[in-house]
Coordinates of C-alpha atoms and ligand atoms in Angstrom, one line a residue:
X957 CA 0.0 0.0 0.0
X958 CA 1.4 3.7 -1.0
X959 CA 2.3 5.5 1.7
X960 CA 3.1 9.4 1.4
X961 CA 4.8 11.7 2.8
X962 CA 2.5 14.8 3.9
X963 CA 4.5 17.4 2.2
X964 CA 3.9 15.0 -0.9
X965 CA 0.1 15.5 -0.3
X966 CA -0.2 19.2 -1.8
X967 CA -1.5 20.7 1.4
X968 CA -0.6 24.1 2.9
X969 CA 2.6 25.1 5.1
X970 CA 0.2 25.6 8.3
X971 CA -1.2 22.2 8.0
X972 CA 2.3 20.6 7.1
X973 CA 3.3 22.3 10.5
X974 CA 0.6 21.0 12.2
X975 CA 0.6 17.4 11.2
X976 CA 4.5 17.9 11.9
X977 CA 3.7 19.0 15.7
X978 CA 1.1 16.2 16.0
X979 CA 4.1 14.1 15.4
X980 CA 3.0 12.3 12.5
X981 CA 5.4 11.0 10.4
X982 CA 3.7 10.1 7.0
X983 CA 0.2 9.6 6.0
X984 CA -2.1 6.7 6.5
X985 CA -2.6 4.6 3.4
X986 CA -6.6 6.0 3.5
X987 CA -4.8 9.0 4.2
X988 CA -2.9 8.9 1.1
X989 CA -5.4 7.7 -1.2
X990 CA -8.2 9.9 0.0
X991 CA -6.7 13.4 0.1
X992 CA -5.8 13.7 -3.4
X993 CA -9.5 12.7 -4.1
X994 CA -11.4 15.0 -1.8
X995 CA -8.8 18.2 -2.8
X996 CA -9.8 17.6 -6.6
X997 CA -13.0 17.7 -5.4
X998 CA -14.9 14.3 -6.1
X999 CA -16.8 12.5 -4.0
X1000 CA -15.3 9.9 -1.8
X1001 CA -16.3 6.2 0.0
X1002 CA -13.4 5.7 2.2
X1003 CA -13.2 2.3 3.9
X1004 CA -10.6 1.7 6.3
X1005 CA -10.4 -0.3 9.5
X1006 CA -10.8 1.3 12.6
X1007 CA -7.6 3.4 14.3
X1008 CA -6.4 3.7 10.3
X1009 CA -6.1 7.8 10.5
X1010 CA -9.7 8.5 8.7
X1011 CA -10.2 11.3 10.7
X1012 CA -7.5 13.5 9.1
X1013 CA -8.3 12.0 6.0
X1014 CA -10.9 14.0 5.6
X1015 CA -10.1 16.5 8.1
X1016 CA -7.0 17.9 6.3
X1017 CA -8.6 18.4 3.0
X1018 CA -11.7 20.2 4.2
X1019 CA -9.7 22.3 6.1
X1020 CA -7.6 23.4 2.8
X1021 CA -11.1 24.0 0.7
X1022 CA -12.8 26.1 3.6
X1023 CA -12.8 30.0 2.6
X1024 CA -11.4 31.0 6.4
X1025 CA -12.3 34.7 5.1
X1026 CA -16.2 33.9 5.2
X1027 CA -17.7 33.4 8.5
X1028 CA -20.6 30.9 7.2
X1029 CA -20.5 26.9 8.3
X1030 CA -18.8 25.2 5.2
X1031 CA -18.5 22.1 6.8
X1032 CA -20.9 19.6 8.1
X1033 CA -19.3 16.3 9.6
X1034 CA -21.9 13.8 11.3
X1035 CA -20.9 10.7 13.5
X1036 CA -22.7 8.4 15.5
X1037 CA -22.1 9.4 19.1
X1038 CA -20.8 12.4 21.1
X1039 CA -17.8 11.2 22.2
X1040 CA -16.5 10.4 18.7
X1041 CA -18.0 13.9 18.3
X1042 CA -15.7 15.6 20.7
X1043 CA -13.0 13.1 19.7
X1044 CA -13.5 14.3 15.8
X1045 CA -13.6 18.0 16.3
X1046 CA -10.3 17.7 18.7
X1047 CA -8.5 16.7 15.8
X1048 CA -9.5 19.3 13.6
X1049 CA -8.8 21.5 16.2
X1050 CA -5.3 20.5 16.1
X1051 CA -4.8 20.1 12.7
X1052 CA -6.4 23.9 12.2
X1053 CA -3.4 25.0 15.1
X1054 CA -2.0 27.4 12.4
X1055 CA -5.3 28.9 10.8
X1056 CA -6.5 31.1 13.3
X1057 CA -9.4 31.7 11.5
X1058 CA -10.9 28.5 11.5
X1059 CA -13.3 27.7 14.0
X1060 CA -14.8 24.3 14.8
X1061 CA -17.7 23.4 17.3
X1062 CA -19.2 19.9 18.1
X1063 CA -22.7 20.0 18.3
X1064 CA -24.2 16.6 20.1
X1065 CA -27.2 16.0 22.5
X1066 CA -26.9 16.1 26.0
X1067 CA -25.4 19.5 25.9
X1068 CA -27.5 22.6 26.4
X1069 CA -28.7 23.9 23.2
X1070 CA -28.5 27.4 24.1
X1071 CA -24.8 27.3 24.7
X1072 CA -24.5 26.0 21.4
X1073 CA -26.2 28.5 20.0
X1074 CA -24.7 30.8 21.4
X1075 CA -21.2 29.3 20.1
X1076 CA -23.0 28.9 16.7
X1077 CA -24.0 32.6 16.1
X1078 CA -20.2 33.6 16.8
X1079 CA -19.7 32.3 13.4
X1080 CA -18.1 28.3 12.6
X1081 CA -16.9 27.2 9.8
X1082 CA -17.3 23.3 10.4
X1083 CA -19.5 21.4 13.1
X1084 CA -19.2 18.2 13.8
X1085 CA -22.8 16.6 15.2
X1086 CA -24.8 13.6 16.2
X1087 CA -27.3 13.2 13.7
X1088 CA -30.4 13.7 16.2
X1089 CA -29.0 17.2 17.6
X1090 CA -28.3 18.6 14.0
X1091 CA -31.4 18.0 12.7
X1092 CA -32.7 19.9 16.1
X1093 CA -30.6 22.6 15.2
X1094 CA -31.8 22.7 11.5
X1095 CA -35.3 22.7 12.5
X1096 CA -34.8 25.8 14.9
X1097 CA -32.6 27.7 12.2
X1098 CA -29.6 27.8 14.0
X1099 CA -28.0 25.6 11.6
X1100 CA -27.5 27.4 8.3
X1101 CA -26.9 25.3 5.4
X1102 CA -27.2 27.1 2.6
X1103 CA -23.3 27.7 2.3
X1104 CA -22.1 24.1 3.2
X1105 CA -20.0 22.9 0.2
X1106 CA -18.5 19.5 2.0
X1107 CA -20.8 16.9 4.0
X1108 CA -19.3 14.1 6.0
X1109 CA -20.4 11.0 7.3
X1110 CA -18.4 9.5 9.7
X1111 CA -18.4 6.2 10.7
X1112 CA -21.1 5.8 8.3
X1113 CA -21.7 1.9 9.3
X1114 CA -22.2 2.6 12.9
X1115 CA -24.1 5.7 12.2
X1116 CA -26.6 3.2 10.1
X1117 CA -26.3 0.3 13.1
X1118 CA -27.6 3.2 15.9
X1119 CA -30.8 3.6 13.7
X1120 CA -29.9 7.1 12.3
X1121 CA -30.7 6.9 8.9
X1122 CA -33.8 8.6 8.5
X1123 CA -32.1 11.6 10.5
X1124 CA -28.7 11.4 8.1
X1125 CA -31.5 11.5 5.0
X1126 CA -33.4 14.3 6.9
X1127 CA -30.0 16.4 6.9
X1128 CA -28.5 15.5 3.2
X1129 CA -32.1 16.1 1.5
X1130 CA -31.6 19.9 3.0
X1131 CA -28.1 20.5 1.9
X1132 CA -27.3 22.3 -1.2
X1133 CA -27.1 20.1 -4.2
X1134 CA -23.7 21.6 -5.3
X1135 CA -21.7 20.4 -2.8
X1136 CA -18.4 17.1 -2.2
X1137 CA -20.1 14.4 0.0
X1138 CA -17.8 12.0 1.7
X1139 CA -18.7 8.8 3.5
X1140 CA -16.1 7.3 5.8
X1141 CA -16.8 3.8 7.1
X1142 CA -14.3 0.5 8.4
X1143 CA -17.2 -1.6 6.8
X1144 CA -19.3 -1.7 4.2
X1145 CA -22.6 -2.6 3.4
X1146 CA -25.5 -2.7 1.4
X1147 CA -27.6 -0.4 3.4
X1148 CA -24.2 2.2 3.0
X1149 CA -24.3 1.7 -1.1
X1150 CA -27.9 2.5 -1.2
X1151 CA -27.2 6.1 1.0
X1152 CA -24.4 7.1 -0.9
X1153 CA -26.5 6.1 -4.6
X1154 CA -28.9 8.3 -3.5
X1155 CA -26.9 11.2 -2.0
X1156 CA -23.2 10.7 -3.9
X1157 CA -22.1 12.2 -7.1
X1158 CA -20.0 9.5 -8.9
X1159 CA -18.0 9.0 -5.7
X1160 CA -14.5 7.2 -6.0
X1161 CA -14.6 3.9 -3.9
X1162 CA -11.4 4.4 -2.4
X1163 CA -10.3 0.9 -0.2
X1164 CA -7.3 0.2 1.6
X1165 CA -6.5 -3.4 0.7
X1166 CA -3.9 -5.3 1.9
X1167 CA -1.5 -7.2 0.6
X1168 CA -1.3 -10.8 1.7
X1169 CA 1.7 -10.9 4.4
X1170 CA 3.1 -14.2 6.3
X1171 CA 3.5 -13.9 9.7
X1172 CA 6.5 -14.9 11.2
X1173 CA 6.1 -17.6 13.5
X1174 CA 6.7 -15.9 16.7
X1175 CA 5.3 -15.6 20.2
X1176 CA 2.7 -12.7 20.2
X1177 CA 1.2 -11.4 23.7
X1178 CA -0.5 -8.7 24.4
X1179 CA -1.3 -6.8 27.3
X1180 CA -4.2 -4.3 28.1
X1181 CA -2.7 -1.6 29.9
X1182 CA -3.7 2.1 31.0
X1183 CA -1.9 4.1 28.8
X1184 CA -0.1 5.7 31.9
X1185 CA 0.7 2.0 32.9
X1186 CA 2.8 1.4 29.6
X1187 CA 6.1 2.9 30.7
X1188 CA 5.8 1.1 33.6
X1189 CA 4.6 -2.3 31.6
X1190 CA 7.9 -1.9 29.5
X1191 CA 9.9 -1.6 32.6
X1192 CA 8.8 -4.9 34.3
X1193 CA 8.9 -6.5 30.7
X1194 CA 12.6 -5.8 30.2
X1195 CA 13.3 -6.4 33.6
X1196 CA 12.3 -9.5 33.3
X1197 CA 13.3 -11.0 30.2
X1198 CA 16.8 -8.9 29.8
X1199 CA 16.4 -9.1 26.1
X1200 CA 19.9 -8.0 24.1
X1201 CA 18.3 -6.2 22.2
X1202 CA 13.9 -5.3 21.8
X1203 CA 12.6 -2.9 18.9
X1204 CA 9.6 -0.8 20.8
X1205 CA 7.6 1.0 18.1
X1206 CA 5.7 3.9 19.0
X1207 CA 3.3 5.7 16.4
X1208 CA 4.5 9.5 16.4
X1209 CA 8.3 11.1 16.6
X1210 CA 6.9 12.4 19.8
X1211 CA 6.0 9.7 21.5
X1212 CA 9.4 8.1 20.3
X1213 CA 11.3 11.2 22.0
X1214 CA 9.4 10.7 25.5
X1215 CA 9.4 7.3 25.7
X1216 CA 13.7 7.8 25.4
X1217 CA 13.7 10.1 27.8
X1218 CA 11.6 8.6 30.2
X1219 CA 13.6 5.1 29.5
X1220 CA 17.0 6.8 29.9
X1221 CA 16.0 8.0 33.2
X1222 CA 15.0 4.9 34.5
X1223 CA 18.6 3.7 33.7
X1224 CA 18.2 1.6 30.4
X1225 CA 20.7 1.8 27.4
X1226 CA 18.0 3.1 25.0
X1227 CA 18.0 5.2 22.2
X1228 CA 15.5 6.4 19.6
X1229 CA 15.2 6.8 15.8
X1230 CA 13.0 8.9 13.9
X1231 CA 12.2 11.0 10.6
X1232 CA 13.0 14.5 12.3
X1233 CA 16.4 13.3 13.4
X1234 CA 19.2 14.5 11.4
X1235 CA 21.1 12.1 9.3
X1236 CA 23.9 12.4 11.7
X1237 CA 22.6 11.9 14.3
X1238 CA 21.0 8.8 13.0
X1239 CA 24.3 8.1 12.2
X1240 CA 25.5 8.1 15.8
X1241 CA 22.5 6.2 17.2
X1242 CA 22.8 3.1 14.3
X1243 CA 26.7 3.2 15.3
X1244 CA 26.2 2.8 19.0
X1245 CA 23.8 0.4 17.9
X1246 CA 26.4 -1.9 16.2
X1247 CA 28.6 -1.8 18.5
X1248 CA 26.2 -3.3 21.4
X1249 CA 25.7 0.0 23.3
X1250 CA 22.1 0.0 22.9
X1251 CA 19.6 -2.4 24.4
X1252 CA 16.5 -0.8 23.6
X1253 CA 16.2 1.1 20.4
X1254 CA 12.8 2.8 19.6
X1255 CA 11.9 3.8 16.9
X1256 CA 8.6 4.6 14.3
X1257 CA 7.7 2.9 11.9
X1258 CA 9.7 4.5 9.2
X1259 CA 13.1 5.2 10.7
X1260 CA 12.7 1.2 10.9
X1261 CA 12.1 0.8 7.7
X1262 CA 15.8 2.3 6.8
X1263 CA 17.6 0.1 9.3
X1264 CA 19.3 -3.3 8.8
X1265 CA 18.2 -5.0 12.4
X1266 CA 19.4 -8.1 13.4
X1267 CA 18.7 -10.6 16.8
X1268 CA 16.0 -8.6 17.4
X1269 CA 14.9 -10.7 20.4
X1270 CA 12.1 -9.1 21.3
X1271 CA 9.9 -6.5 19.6
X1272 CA 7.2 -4.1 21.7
X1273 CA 3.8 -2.2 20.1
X1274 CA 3.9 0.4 22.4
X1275 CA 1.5 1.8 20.7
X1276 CA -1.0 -0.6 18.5
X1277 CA 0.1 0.6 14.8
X1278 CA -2.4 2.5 12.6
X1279 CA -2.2 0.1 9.4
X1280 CA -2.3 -3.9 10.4
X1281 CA 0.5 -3.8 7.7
X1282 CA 2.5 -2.3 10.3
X1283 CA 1.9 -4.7 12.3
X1284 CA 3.6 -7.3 10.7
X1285 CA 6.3 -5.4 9.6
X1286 CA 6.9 -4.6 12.8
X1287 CA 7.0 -8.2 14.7
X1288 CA 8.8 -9.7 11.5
X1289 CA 12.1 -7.7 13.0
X1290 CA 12.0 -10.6 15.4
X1291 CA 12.6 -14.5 15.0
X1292 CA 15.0 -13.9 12.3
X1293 CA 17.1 -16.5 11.1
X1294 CA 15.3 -19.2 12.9
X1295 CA 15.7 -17.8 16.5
X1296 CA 12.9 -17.5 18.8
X1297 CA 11.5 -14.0 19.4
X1298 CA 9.0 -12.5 20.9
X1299 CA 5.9 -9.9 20.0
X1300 CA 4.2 -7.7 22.6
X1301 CA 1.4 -5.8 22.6
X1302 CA 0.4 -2.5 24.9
X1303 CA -3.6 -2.2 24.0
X1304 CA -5.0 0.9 25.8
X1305 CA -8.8 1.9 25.3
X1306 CA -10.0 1.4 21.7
X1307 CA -7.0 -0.1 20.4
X1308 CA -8.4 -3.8 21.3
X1309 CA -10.5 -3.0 18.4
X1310 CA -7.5 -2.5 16.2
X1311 CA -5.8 -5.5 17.8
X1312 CA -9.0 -7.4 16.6
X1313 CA -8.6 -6.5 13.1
X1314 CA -5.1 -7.2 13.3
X1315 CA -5.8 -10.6 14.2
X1316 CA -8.6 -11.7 11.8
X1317 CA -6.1 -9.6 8.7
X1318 CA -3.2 -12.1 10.2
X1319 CA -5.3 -14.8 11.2
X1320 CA -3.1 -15.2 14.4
X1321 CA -3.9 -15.5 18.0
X1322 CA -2.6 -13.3 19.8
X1323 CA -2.7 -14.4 23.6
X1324 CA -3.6 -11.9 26.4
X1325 CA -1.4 -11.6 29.0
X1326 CA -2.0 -10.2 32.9
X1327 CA 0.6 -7.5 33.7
X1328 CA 3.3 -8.5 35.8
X1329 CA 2.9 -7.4 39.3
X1330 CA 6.2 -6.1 41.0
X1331 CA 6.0 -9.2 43.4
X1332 CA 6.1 -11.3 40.2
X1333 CA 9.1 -9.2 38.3
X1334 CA 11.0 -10.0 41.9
X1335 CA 9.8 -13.6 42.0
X1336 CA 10.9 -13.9 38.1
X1337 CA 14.2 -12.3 39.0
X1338 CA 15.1 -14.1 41.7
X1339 CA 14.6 -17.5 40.2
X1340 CA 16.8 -16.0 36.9
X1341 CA 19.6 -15.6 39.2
X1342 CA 19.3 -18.8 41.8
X1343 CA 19.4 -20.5 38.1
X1344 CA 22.8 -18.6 37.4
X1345 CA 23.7 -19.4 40.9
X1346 CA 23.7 -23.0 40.3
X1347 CA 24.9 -23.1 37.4
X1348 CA 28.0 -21.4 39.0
X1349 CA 28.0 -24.4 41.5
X1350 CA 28.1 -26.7 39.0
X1351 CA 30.0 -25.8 36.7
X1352 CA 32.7 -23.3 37.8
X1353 CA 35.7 -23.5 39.9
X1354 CA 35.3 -21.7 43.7
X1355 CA 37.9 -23.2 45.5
X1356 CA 39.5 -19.2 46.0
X1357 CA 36.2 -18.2 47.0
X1358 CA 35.5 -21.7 49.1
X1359 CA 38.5 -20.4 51.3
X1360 CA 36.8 -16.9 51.9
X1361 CA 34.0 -18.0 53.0
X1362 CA 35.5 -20.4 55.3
X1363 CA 37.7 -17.9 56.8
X1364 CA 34.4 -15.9 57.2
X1365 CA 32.5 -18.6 59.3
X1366 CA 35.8 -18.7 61.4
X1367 CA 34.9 -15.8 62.7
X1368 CA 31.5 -17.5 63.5
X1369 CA 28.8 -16.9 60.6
X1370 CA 26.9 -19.4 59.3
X1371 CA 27.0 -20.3 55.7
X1372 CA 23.5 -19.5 55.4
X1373 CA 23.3 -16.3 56.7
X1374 CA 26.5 -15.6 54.7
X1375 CA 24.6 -16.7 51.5
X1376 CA 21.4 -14.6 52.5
X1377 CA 23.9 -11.4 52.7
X1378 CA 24.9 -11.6 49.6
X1379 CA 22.1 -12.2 47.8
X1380 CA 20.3 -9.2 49.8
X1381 CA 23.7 -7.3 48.1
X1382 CA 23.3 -8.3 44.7
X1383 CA 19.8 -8.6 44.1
X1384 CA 19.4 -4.5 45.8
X1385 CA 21.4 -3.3 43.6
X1386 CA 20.8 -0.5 41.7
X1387 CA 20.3 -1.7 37.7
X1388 CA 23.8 -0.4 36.3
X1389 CA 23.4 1.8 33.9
X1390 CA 24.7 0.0 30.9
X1391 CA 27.1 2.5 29.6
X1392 CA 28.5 4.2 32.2
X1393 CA 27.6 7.9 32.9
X1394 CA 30.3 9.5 30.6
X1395 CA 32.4 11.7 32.9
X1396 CA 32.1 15.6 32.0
X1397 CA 34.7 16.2 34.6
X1398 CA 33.7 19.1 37.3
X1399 CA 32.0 21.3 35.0
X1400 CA 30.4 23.8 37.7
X1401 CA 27.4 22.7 37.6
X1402 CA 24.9 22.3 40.5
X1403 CA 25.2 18.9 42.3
X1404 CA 23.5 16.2 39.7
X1405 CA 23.8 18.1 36.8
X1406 CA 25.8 18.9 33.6
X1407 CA 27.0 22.1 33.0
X1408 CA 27.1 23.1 28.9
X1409 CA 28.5 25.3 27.2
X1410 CA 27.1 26.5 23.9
X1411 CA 28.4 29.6 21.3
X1412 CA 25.4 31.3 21.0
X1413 CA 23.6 34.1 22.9
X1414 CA 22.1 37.2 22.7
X1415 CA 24.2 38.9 19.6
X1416 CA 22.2 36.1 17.9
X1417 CA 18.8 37.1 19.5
X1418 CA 18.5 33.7 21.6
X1419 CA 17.2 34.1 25.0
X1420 CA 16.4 30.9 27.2
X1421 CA 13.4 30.3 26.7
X1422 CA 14.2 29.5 22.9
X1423 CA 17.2 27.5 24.3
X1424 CA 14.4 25.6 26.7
X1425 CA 12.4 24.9 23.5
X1426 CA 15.3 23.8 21.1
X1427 CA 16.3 21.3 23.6
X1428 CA 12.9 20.1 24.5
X1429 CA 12.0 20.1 21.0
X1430 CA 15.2 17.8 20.1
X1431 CA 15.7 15.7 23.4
X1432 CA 12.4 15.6 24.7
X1433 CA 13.8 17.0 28.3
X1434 CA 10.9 18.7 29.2
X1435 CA 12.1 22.6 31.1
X1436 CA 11.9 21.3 34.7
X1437 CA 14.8 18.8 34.3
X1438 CA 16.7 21.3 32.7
X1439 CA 18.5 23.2 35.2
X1440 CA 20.6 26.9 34.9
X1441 CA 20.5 28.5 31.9
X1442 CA 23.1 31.5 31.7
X1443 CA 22.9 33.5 28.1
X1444 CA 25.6 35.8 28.0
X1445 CA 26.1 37.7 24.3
X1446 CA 28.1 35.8 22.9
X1447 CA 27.4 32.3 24.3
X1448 CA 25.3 30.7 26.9
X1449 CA 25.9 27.7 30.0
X1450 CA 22.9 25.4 30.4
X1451 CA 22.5 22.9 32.8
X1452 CA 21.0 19.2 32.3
X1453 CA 20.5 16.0 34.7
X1454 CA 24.3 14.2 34.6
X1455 CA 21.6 11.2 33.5
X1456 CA 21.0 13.3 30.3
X1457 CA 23.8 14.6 29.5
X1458 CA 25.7 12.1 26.8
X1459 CA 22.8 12.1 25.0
X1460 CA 22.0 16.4 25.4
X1461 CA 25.5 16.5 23.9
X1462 CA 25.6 13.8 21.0
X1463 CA 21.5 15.3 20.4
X1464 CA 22.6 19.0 20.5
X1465 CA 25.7 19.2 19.2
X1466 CA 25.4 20.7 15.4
X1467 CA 22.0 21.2 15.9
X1468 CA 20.3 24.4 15.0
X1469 CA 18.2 27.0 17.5
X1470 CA 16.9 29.9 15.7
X1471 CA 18.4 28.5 12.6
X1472 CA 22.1 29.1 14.8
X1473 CA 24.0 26.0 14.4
X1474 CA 25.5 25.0 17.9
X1475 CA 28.6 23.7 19.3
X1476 CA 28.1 22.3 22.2
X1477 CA 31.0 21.3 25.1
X1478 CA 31.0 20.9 28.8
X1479 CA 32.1 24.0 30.5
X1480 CA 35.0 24.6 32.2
X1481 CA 34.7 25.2 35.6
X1482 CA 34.2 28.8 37.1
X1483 CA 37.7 30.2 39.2
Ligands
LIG537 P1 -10.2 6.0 12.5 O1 -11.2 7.1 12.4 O2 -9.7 5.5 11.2 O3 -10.6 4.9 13.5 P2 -8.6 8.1 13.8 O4 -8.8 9.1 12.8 O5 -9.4 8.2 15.1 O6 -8.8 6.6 13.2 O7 -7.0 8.0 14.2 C1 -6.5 7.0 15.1 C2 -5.3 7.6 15.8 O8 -4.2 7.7 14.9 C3 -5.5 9.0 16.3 O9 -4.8 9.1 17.6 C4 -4.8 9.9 15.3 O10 -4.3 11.1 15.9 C5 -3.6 9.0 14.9 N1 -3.1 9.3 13.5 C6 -3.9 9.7 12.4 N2 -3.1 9.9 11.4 C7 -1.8 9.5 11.7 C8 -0.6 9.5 11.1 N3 -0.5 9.8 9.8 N4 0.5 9.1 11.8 C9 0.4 8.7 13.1 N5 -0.8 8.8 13.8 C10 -1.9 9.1 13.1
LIG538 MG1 -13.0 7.6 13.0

């Protein structure tokens, strides 16, 4: 399935830029084949399973075809309940972050009408309704629709199942007759052919299809976890298994940056690839990731694609991907060569309905899986290592250490309390961190922290807050880890946790803030 890239889709600087802050990397496959459709201006059938991106794939083109200069609703979108209402018009909202003019209300039951109309008479461009409480408004002439030029129906196949046909008729049979109707749906039927016969103009049937994929025979598990649980879930995972080497895949560059971070901090040898990096520092994540430095690499789904990735042992959905292509794509990374690997699966919310597509379109299994409590990860541990301990006694000369311990009970200790010691010492201590803090020498800084030096400052009209929002932007280090920041007018000193600071410095190095290309070193320390 063709993919694109959104700056390959034709659409306008503020939406590139909004897409690009949404973290999205490229477009959907629906996403690809529907906008070019919609922006010419035919009518569309978009079928795609659920969690596939339909939302922007009408979103972004109506937002490029409504005149933000007239004040009139353009725009009608209808879906089946108010929370896919709210969810719908948050999107837009997000994708309209550059168009100021642009406003976009939800309009559902259960609300109070007057607020709405109050909202409404402010002027909105698109509304995005339940079918029952836009019909209410049509009826009361709040709801002008005289100007509308683009109709959608969202989720038309629910829409039909909740018994809202005669309202979606009621609202088409009053829109003007020159306008783009769209009909988004993960299913197809014949009750939705008969709607858009009656209520389409020649509409491209637009499909996503998949190519037939074998599944590599792997363990799959999932897990269904709060989506605040899944940092945590990875944690105990890894813990547990101490893979070599595990592939997470998250959906955006964002969530790719966090998920670092937050991974980093915790002490694990991880590192993260994505399309906003620069090619070098790509460069200098794939070479500490030859040369064994890296346990956890994350990455999205199209860094991945560029990388040659062997004894991939494990690989982790952190987030459930938006195309069950993905999916497989994804997991194949693992059981290479005829080694056992592993799949897991995070499913928060909705996404088991994407994990349930993903099963019938791979025909698998995949097995649910109860999230390790802590108890269990120490339980799991614990047996790992009495394992290695044995195998020690078996198979490994002691005598040198025989005689400590001797001398040791001597002095009158038992042998078991002498074991229980050191197991109490080993098994407490703190995970090493893989690669060992690099050492910055005494830099200055506050105790804990980093202290950087960078050649840029106020002669080129940087003040911290755009230092804050480079390196946040770039290492995901959100402004309350990062400590001093000193801008003098030639250069500036910035602080950052000691835990951070190998990558602040491999990240920021050669990177640009206000277009400034930076050198970054760690400062000398203050006489
Ligand atoms: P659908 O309507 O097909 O079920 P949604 O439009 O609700 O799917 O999108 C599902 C999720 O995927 C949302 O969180 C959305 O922000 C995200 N998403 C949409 N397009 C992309 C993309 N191109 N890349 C990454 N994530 C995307
Ligand atoms: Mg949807």
């Amino acid at each position: 399935m063709k993919k694109l890239k959104f700056k390959d889709l034709n659409i306008s600087t503020e939406i590139e830029n909004a897409v690009a802050d949404m973290g999205f990397e490229e477009a959907t496959p629906i996403q690809s084949l529907a906008i070019p459709h919609i922006l010419a201006g035919k009518d569309v059938i978009g079928q795609a399973q659920t969690g596939t991106g339909k939302t922007a794939a009408f979103g972004i083109p109506i937002l490029e075809m409504v005149d933000p200069g007239d004040r009139n609703l353009q725009a009608v979108i209808l879906c089946p309940t108010r929370e896919l209402a709210i969810q719908v018009a948050e999107e837009i909202r997000k994708l309209s972050k550059y168009m100021d003019k642009i406003k976009v209300l939800p309009v559902y039951g259960g609300q109070p009408i007057e607020r709405q109309i109050k909202a409404l008479k402010k002027g909105v461009q698109i509304i995005i309704g339940t079918p029952g409480r836009v019909m209410d408004h049509m009826r009361r002439g709040t709801l002008r629709m005289g100007n509308v030029k683009l109709m959608v129906l969202d989720e038309a196949d629910e829409m039909l199942d909740m018994g809202f046909r005669d309202d979606i008729e009621f609202v088409l049979r009053d829109m003007p007759r020159e306008r783009q109707t769209l009909l988004f749906s993960a299913t197809m039927s014949r009750d939705i052919l008969s709607l858009t016969r009656k209520y389409q103009n020649d509409p491209e049937f637009l499909k996503v299809v998949h190519q037939e994929l074998t599944v590599p025979e792997i363990q799959q598990v999932y897990f269904e976890v709060r989506e605040k649980m899944k940092l945590e879930l990875l944690s105990r995972l890894l813990d547990i298994n101490n893979f070599d080497l595990s592939l997470v895949f998250c959906n955006t560059k964002r969530r790719v940056d966090k998920l670092v971070t937050h991974l980093q901090i915790r002490g694990y040898a991880a590192d993260g690839l994505h399309g906003d990096m620069t090619q070098n520092q790509r460069d200098r994540v794939m070479s500490k990731f030859r040369k064994g430095k890296i346990d956890v690499l994350v990455a999205t789904d199209v860094a991945a694609r560029g990388i040659d990735v062997e004894n991939v042992e494990a690989v982790f959905n952190f987030d459930v991907p938006n195309d069950d292509e993905y999916y497989v794509h994804r997991i194949g990374r693992t059981g290479r060569a005829g080694k056992k690997g592993m799949a897991f699966t995070f499913v928060s919310g909705k996404e088991i309905y994407q994990l349930r597509d993903i099963q019938k379109y791979t025909k698998t299994k995949i097995e649910q899986h109860q999230i390790p409590s802590i108890k269990d990860v120490e339980e799991i541990k614990t047996n790992k290592f009495l394992e290695n301990v044995k195998h020690v006694i078996n198979a490994e000369n002691l005598e040198k250490q025989i005689h400590i311990v001797e001398k040791m009970m001597e002095e009158d200790y038992s042998s078991v309390e002498l074991a229980a010691a050191l197991l109490k010492i080993v098994m407490t201590r703190k995970k090493e961190t893989p690669e060992p803090a690099a050492d910055f020498g005494d830099t200055g800084a506050s105790p804990g922290m980093v202290r950087f030096f960078m050649n840029v400052g106020r002669k080129q009209r940087i003040k911290a807050k755009d230092i804050i929002r480079a390196i946040g932007d770039s290492t995901g280090l959100s402004s309350s880890t990062i400590g001093k920041i000193d801008v003098f007018d030639k250069f500036s000193f910035v602080e950052v946790p000691e835990a951070s600071a190998s990558e602040f410095i491999s990240i920021m190095s050669g990177s640009r803030i206000k277009g400034k290309s930076v050198n970054v070193e760690p400062a000398n320390k203050r006489k």
